[in-house]
Amino acid sequence: LIGYWPLNGDGTDVSGKGLDAEPLNAEWVAGLNGMAFFFNGDDALKVEDNDIFDIDNPLMIVRHQAFLE
């Protein structure tokens, strides 16, 4: 695990590696459990470059859960 960002009101990395993310054009909205990050096309979370990202065989697994009414 490189980083874990639950996006529950801020961009804090809770993996213990200190890879906190900076919201860009962020809109935080009420989620099912606390706050949620609303992506509308021009939003992002920026994580500063770090040596931990220098890997030979990258693999990215993302879990995104959307609940629309």
C-alpha positions as protocol buffer text, in pm:
chain_id: "A"
residue {
  index: 1
  type: LEU
  ca { x: 0 y: 0 z: 0 }
}
residue {
  index: 2
  type: ILE
  ca { x: 148 y: 329 z: -107 }
}
residue {
  index: 3
  type: GLY
  ca { x: -123 y: 559 z: 19 }
}
residue {
  index: 4
  type: TYR
  ca { x: -481 y: 560 z: 138 }
}
residue {
  index: 5
  type: TRP
  ca { x: -698 y: 867 z: 106 }
}
residue {
  index: 6
  type: PRO
  ca { x: -1049 y: 809 z: 247 }
}
residue {
  index: 7
  type: LEU
  ca { x: -1153 y: 1163 z: 140 }
}
residue {
  index: 8
  type: ASN
  ca { x: -1358 y: 1219 z: 450 }
}
residue {
  index: 9
  type: GLY
  ca { x: -1329 y: 1596 z: 458 }
}
residue {
  index: 10
  type: ASP
  ca { x: -964 y: 1646 z: 368 }
}
residue {
  index: 11
  type: GLY
  ca { x: -680 y: 1494 z: 165 }
}
residue {
  index: 12
  type: THR
  ca { x: -501 y: 1328 z: 455 }
}
residue {
  index: 13
  type: ASP
  ca { x: -317 y: 1004 z: 375 }
}
residue {
  index: 14
  type: VAL
  ca { x: -401 y: 761 z: 654 }
}
residue {
  index: 15
  type: SER
  ca { x: -153 y: 494 z: 539 }
}
residue {
  index: 16
  type: GLY
  ca { x: 110 y: 640 z: 771 }
}
residue {
  index: 17
  type: LYS
  ca { x: 339 y: 743 z: 484 }
}
residue {
  index: 18
  type: GLY
  ca { x: 250 y: 1114 z: 500 }
}
residue {
  index: 19
  type: LEU
  ca { x: 146 y: 1148 z: 136 }
}
residue {
  index: 20
  type: ASP
  ca { x: -125 y: 1403 z: 206 }
}
residue {
  index: 21
  type: ALA
  ca { x: -313 y: 1531 z: -98 }
}
residue {
  index: 22
  type: GLU
  ca { x: -394 y: 1892 z: -177 }
}
residue {
  index: 23
  type: PRO
  ca { x: -743 y: 1942 z: -320 }
}
residue {
  index: 24
  type: LEU
  ca { x: -749 y: 2144 z: -644 }
}
residue {
  index: 25
  type: ASN
  ca { x: -1081 y: 2307 z: -737 }
}
residue {
  index: 26
  type: ALA
  ca { x: -1230 y: 2098 z: -460 }
}
residue {
  index: 27
  type: GLU
  ca { x: -1589 y: 2094 z: -361 }
}
residue {
  index: 28
  type: TRP
  ca { x: -1652 y: 1906 z: -40 }
}
residue {
  index: 29
  type: VAL
  ca { x: -2010 y: 1790 z: 4 }
}
residue {
  index: 30
  type: ALA
  ca { x: -2199 y: 1593 z: 264 }
}
residue {
  index: 31
  type: GLY
  ca { x: -2144 y: 1221 z: 210 }
}
residue {
  index: 32
  type: LEU
  ca { x: -2308 y: 911 z: 348 }
}
residue {
  index: 33
  type: ASN
  ca { x: -2044 y: 896 z: 624 }
}
residue {
  index: 34
  type: GLY
  ca { x: -1899 y: 1241 z: 687 }
}
residue {
  index: 35
  type: MET
  ca { x: -1771 y: 1454 z: 402 }
}
residue {
  index: 36
  type: ALA
  ca { x: -1714 y: 1349 z: 39 }
}
residue {
  index: 37
  type: PHE
  ca { x: -1517 y: 1495 z: -251 }
}
residue {
  index: 38
  type: PHE
  ca { x: -1728 y: 1596 z: -552 }
}
residue {
  index: 39
  type: PHE
  ca { x: -1553 y: 1546 z: -889 }
}
residue {
  index: 40
  type: ASN
  ca { x: -1712 y: 1745 z: -1170 }
}
residue {
  index: 41
  type: GLY
  ca { x: -1447 y: 1728 z: -1441 }
}
residue {
  index: 42
  type: ASP
  ca { x: -1186 y: 1981 z: -1332 }
}
residue {
  index: 43
  type: ASP
  ca { x: -1123 y: 1862 z: -975 }
}
residue {
  index: 44
  type: ALA
  ca { x: -820 y: 1671 z: -856 }
}
residue {
  index: 45
  type: LEU
  ca { x: -615 y: 1573 z: -557 }
}
residue {
  index: 46
  type: LYS
  ca { x: -247 y: 1655 z: -593 }
}
residue {
  index: 47
  type: VAL
  ca { x: 14 y: 1450 z: -409 }
}
residue {
  index: 48
  type: GLU
  ca { x: 369 y: 1585 z: -412 }
}
residue {
  index: 49
  type: ASP
  ca { x: 633 y: 1370 z: -584 }
}
residue {
  index: 50
  type: ASN
  ca { x: 797 y: 1121 z: -351 }
}
residue {
  index: 51
  type: ASP
  ca { x: 1057 y: 845 z: -396 }
}
residue {
  index: 52
  type: ILE
  ca { x: 793 y: 592 z: -291 }
}
residue {
  index: 53
  type: PHE
  ca { x: 633 y: 642 z: -635 }
}
residue {
  index: 54
  type: ASP
  ca { x: 950 y: 526 z: -816 }
}
residue {
  index: 55
  type: ILE
  ca { x: 853 y: 166 z: -881 }
}
residue {
  index: 56
  type: ASP
  ca { x: 943 y: -63 z: -1172 }
}
residue {
  index: 57
  type: ASN
  ca { x: 608 y: -235 z: -1221 }
}
residue {
  index: 58
  type: PRO
  ca { x: 330 y: 2 z: -1121 }
}
residue {
  index: 59
  type: LEU
  ca { x: -11 y: -133 z: -1033 }
}
residue {
  index: 60
  type: MET
  ca { x: -299 y: 91 z: -939 }
}
residue {
  index: 61
  type: ILE
  ca { x: -617 y: -28 z: -780 }
}
residue {
  index: 62
  type: VAL
  ca { x: -882 y: 234 z: -715 }
}
residue {
  index: 63
  type: ARG
  ca { x: -1209 y: 183 z: -537 }
}
residue {
  index: 64
  type: HIS
  ca { x: -1464 y: 449 z: -611 }
}
residue {
  index: 65
  type: GLN
  ca { x: -1810 y: 429 z: -470 }
}
residue {
  index: 66
  type: ALA
  ca { x: -2084 y: 654 z: -594 }
}
residue {
  index: 67
  type: PHE
  ca { x: -2430 y: 675 z: -449 }
}
residue {
  index: 68
  type: LEU
  ca { x: -2664 y: 883 z: -659 }
}
residue {
  index: 69
  type: GLU
  ca { x: -3024 y: 946 z: -571 }
}
